[in-house]
Each structure stands twice: as C-alpha cells, then as structure tokens.
Amino acid sequence: MNSTIVIYGGHGGVGSAAARLLHKRGFALHLVGRNEAALGSLAQELEATMTTGDVTDPALFGQVAEAVGKECGGLVYAVGTINLGSLQRLTPEDFLQDFQVNAVGAAMAVKSLLPALKRSARPASVVLYSSVAVAQGFAFHTSMGLAKGAVEGLTRSLAAELAPRIRVNAIAPSLTATPLAEKLLANEKVTETITRNHALQRLGSAEDIAGLTDFLMSDQASWITGQVIGVDGGRSTLRTSG
C-alpha cells in the first residue's frame, strides 16, 4: 500500500473522481469535506478514512493532520467557488470568502500537513486548482480571477520552497460539468455558448481533471513541479473562428 493521500473536497465532482483513480493506483485515502453523508458513502466505497468540516474553519486543518498521522504521500486540494458578478455587485465579503476558500484554505492545508509530507517514503506531491480565467481574463470573473491567481502564485512559491522533497503543481481547468457548476449550466443557451467557445466543442468533465491529478500524484510525474497546467479544451490558447 502506498502512502496516504489527503483529498480536500473529496466528495465533490473532481475530488471524488480523483479519489477513485488514486484508489486504483493503490494509495490509501483520507477524504475531507462538508457533506458527512456523501463523504461517508465514498469513504466506505474506497475503504478511506475521513474528516468532516469546512475549510473556513481553522480548526479543520489540525484535525485532518492529526487524523492522517506522521506520514502523508500527497495532498489534493479540490475545493473552490464559482462566484461570478460585476465589480459593482461584488462586496468585500465576496472577495474575502472566495480568497479564503480557494487560496488561504489551500495554503493552510499544505502547512498543516507539511511535517507528514516531509516524512513520506517517496517524494510527496501536492495538486492545487486554478482556473482558465486567470490566464485568459473574463468579464464578471473578478473575484474568481483574484483568488485563483493567488493559487497560481502559491503553487510556484511552495514548489520553490519545498523542493526537492515535495512537488507542487496546479491544474487550470475551463468550465467543467460538476455539481459546483450546476447553477451556471442550468441555462441551456449559456451552456451552448460556452461550449462553442472551446476548440474541442465540449465542456470538461470531472474525469478530465481527475486524470491529470492522478498523473501528477504518481511517480510518472516525478520531474514536474512548479507548473500550472491547463486542461481547458483549448480555451486559453486557441480560437477556431475569426
């Protein structure tokens, strides 16, 4: 059995898909999330341990570290927000909430597990999540762009600080069809428009993001660190029409 991997947002779309892939790879898992019933069901399926709580509660990170113990092989922080709106509509509380959940939570998750990550028998791996909106720039994404931009800065800073024992990378998806995006995708016309804006003419799936997560956690990615990798159907770099 490989070292334990901690997955924050373990019952979410990307988190649960990544958990299933990592379980197949032979990793023991510790799942973290707010929904106790959903988390418990997945933990039972994957023979994983779990901690229930909210990443805006500072006590959660210590609880997770205590539950995991002395050694940890990696961390997946699959927690995020989609809070879209004009600059005029957004409040200081909106900005602080998005920053807390996306950036501060990620930093605290790494910090709390740092001693255990350093004790990993194999070089440990950390995977965080940004967004295509950081590199591309979209209207009404001010709060998300701010928070996810911080995640990219955090990724590179930690990768430099924690090398060579711990690798740190981020994945920057475009819009992915997961429960987090349900409200946005409820409008069929909006969904069709966004789909057409991708060169590959479809939205992402949880499995698309989880596949790269699984790879980055594996020894196959042992020479990759400090990278922000787009999984976005070409949206950040390609235009297929004038």
mmCIF file with all atom_site columns, C-alpha atoms in Angstrom, residues 53-126:
data_model
loop_
_atom_site.group_PDB
_atom_site.id
_atom_site.type_symbol
_atom_site.label_atom_id
_atom_site.label_alt_id
_atom_site.label_comp_id
_atom_site.label_asym_id
_atom_site.label_entity_id
_atom_site.label_seq_id
_atom_site.pdbx_PDB_ins_code
_atom_site.Cartn_x
_atom_site.Cartn_y
_atom_site.Cartn_z
_atom_site.occupancy
_atom_site.B_iso_or_equiv
_atom_site.pdbx_formal_charge
_atom_site.auth_seq_id
_atom_site.auth_comp_id
_atom_site.auth_asym_id
_atom_site.auth_atom_id
_atom_site.pdbx_PDB_model_num
ATOM 1  C CA . GLY A 1 53  ? -15.627 20.097 8.208   1.00 0.00 ? 53  GLY A CA 1
ATOM 2  C CA . ASP A 1 54  ? -15.445 23.426 6.390   1.00 0.00 ? 54  ASP A CA 1
ATOM 3  C CA . VAL A 1 55  ? -12.183 24.920 5.125   1.00 0.00 ? 55  VAL A CA 1
ATOM 4  C CA . THR A 1 56  ? -13.194 28.309 6.509   1.00 0.00 ? 56  THR A CA 1
ATOM 5  C CA . ASP A 1 57  ? -12.845 26.788 9.995   1.00 0.00 ? 57  ASP A CA 1
ATOM 6  C CA . PRO A 1 58  ? -9.151  26.986 11.008  1.00 0.00 ? 58  PRO A CA 1
ATOM 7  C CA . ALA A 1 59  ? -9.583  24.040 13.393  1.00 0.00 ? 59  ALA A CA 1
ATOM 8  C CA . LEU A 1 60  ? -10.269 21.685 10.475  1.00 0.00 ? 60  LEU A CA 1
ATOM 9  C CA . PHE A 1 61  ? -6.677  21.620 9.257   1.00 0.00 ? 61  PHE A CA 1
ATOM 10 C CA . GLY A 1 62  ? -5.296  20.471 12.577  1.00 0.00 ? 62  GLY A CA 1
ATOM 11 C CA . GLN A 1 63  ? -7.981  17.810 12.810  1.00 0.00 ? 63  GLN A CA 1
ATOM 12 C CA . VAL A 1 64  ? -7.011  16.454 9.400   1.00 0.00 ? 64  VAL A CA 1
ATOM 13 C CA . ALA A 1 65  ? -3.295  16.437 10.225  1.00 0.00 ? 65  ALA A CA 1
ATOM 14 C CA . GLU A 1 66  ? -3.972  14.585 13.474  1.00 0.00 ? 66  GLU A CA 1
ATOM 15 C CA . ALA A 1 67  ? -6.148  12.014 11.704  1.00 0.00 ? 67  ALA A CA 1
ATOM 16 C CA . VAL A 1 68  ? -3.569  11.371 8.966   1.00 0.00 ? 68  VAL A CA 1
ATOM 17 C CA . GLY A 1 69  ? -0.685  10.838 11.366  1.00 0.00 ? 69  GLY A CA 1
ATOM 18 C CA . LYS A 1 70  ? 3.070   11.037 10.892  1.00 0.00 ? 70  LYS A CA 1
ATOM 19 C CA . GLU A 1 71  ? 3.351   10.333 7.156   1.00 0.00 ? 71  GLU A CA 1
ATOM 20 C CA . CYS A 1 72  ? 1.467   11.651 4.124   1.00 0.00 ? 72  CYS A CA 1
ATOM 21 C CA . GLY A 1 73  ? 2.248   10.922 0.483   1.00 0.00 ? 73  GLY A CA 1
ATOM 22 C CA . GLY A 1 74  ? 0.349   13.794 -1.056  1.00 0.00 ? 74  GLY A CA 1
ATOM 23 C CA . LEU A 1 75  ? -2.398  16.404 -0.956  1.00 0.00 ? 75  LEU A CA 1
ATOM 24 C CA . VAL A 1 76  ? -5.155  17.231 -3.432  1.00 0.00 ? 76  VAL A CA 1
ATOM 25 C CA . TYR A 1 77  ? -6.994  20.476 -2.631  1.00 0.00 ? 77  TYR A CA 1
ATOM 26 C CA . ALA A 1 78  ? -10.130 20.147 -4.775  1.00 0.00 ? 78  ALA A CA 1
ATOM 27 C CA . VAL A 1 79  ? -12.110 22.911 -3.086  1.00 0.00 ? 79  VAL A CA 1
ATOM 28 C CA . GLY A 1 80  ? -13.307 26.007 -4.899  1.00 0.00 ? 80  GLY A CA 1
ATOM 29 C CA . THR A 1 81  ? -16.026 28.548 -5.589  1.00 0.00 ? 81  THR A CA 1
ATOM 30 C CA . ILE A 1 82  ? -17.781 29.944 -8.647  1.00 0.00 ? 82  ILE A CA 1
ATOM 31 C CA . ASN A 1 83  ? -18.905 33.434 -7.689  1.00 0.00 ? 83  ASN A CA 1
ATOM 32 C CA . LEU A 1 84  ? -19.498 35.444 -10.840 1.00 0.00 ? 84  LEU A CA 1
ATOM 33 C CA . GLY A 1 85  ? -20.634 39.048 -10.941 1.00 0.00 ? 85  GLY A CA 1
ATOM 34 C CA . SER A 1 86  ? -19.741 42.575 -11.903 1.00 0.00 ? 86  SER A CA 1
ATOM 35 C CA . LEU A 1 87  ? -17.249 44.535 -9.851  1.00 0.00 ? 87  LEU A CA 1
ATOM 36 C CA . GLN A 1 88  ? -20.082 46.852 -8.764  1.00 0.00 ? 88  GLN A CA 1
ATOM 37 C CA . ARG A 1 89  ? -22.106 43.939 -7.373  1.00 0.00 ? 89  ARG A CA 1
ATOM 38 C CA . LEU A 1 90  ? -19.283 42.211 -5.501  1.00 0.00 ? 90  LEU A CA 1
ATOM 39 C CA . THR A 1 91  ? -18.859 43.031 -1.822  1.00 0.00 ? 91  THR A CA 1
ATOM 40 C CA . PRO A 1 92  ? -15.762 42.857 0.398   1.00 0.00 ? 92  PRO A CA 1
ATOM 41 C CA . GLU A 1 93  ? -17.310 39.743 1.928   1.00 0.00 ? 93  GLU A CA 1
ATOM 42 C CA . ASP A 1 94  ? -17.491 38.098 -1.529  1.00 0.00 ? 94  ASP A CA 1
ATOM 43 C CA . PHE A 1 95  ? -13.810 38.735 -2.175  1.00 0.00 ? 95  PHE A CA 1
ATOM 44 C CA . LEU A 1 96  ? -12.772 37.550 1.277   1.00 0.00 ? 96  LEU A CA 1
ATOM 45 C CA . GLN A 1 97  ? -14.890 34.389 1.078   1.00 0.00 ? 97  GLN A CA 1
ATOM 46 C CA . ASP A 1 98  ? -13.519 33.387 -2.333  1.00 0.00 ? 98  ASP A CA 1
ATOM 47 C CA . PHE A 1 99  ? -9.948  34.143 -1.271  1.00 0.00 ? 99  PHE A CA 1
ATOM 48 C CA . GLN A 1 100 ? -10.377 32.223 1.983   1.00 0.00 ? 100 GLN A CA 1
ATOM 49 C CA . VAL A 1 101 ? -11.792 29.098 0.351   1.00 0.00 ? 101 VAL A CA 1
ATOM 50 C CA . ASN A 1 102 ? -9.512  28.967 -2.694  1.00 0.00 ? 102 ASN A CA 1
ATOM 51 C CA . ALA A 1 103 ? -6.167  30.414 -1.604  1.00 0.00 ? 103 ALA A CA 1
ATOM 52 C CA . VAL A 1 104 ? -5.922  30.582 2.182   1.00 0.00 ? 104 VAL A CA 1
ATOM 53 C CA . GLY A 1 105 ? -7.512  27.150 2.564   1.00 0.00 ? 105 GLY A CA 1
ATOM 54 C CA . ALA A 1 106 ? -5.004  25.661 0.139   1.00 0.00 ? 106 ALA A CA 1
ATOM 55 C CA . ALA A 1 107 ? -2.080  27.253 1.975   1.00 0.00 ? 107 ALA A CA 1
ATOM 56 C CA . MET A 1 108 ? -3.320  26.070 5.368   1.00 0.00 ? 108 MET A CA 1
ATOM 57 C CA . ALA A 1 109 ? -3.950  22.558 4.068   1.00 0.00 ? 109 ALA A CA 1
ATOM 58 C CA . VAL A 1 110 ? -0.328  22.313 2.929   1.00 0.00 ? 110 VAL A CA 1
ATOM 59 C CA . LYS A 1 111 ? 1.036   23.958 6.080   1.00 0.00 ? 111 LYS A CA 1
ATOM 60 C CA . SER A 1 112 ? -0.814  21.638 8.453   1.00 0.00 ? 112 SER A CA 1
ATOM 61 C CA . LEU A 1 113 ? 0.384   18.517 6.620   1.00 0.00 ? 113 LEU A CA 1
ATOM 62 C CA . LEU A 1 114 ? 3.932   19.723 5.974   1.00 0.00 ? 114 LEU A CA 1
ATOM 63 C CA . PRO A 1 115 ? 5.652   17.590 8.650   1.00 0.00 ? 115 PRO A CA 1
ATOM 64 C CA . ALA A 1 116 ? 3.850   14.473 7.409   1.00 0.00 ? 116 ALA A CA 1
ATOM 65 C CA . LEU A 1 117 ? 4.561   15.285 3.745   1.00 0.00 ? 117 LEU A CA 1
ATOM 66 C CA . LYS A 1 118 ? 8.256   15.662 4.530   1.00 0.00 ? 118 LYS A CA 1
ATOM 67 C CA . ARG A 1 119 ? 8.266   12.206 6.155   1.00 0.00 ? 119 ARG A CA 1
ATOM 68 C CA . SER A 1 120 ? 6.811   10.493 3.081   1.00 0.00 ? 120 SER A CA 1
ATOM 69 C CA . ALA A 1 121 ? 8.826   7.465  1.984   1.00 0.00 ? 121 ALA A CA 1
ATOM 70 C CA . ARG A 1 122 ? 8.557   8.717  -1.609  1.00 0.00 ? 122 ARG A CA 1
ATOM 71 C CA . PRO A 1 123 ? 8.736   12.375 -2.666  1.00 0.00 ? 123 PRO A CA 1
ATOM 72 C CA . ALA A 1 124 ? 5.310   13.786 -1.882  1.00 0.00 ? 124 ALA A CA 1
ATOM 73 C CA . SER A 1 125 ? 3.084   15.602 -4.375  1.00 0.00 ? 125 SER A CA 1
ATOM 74 C CA . VAL A 1 126 ? 0.619   18.456 -3.923  1.00 0.00 ? 126 VAL A CA 1
#
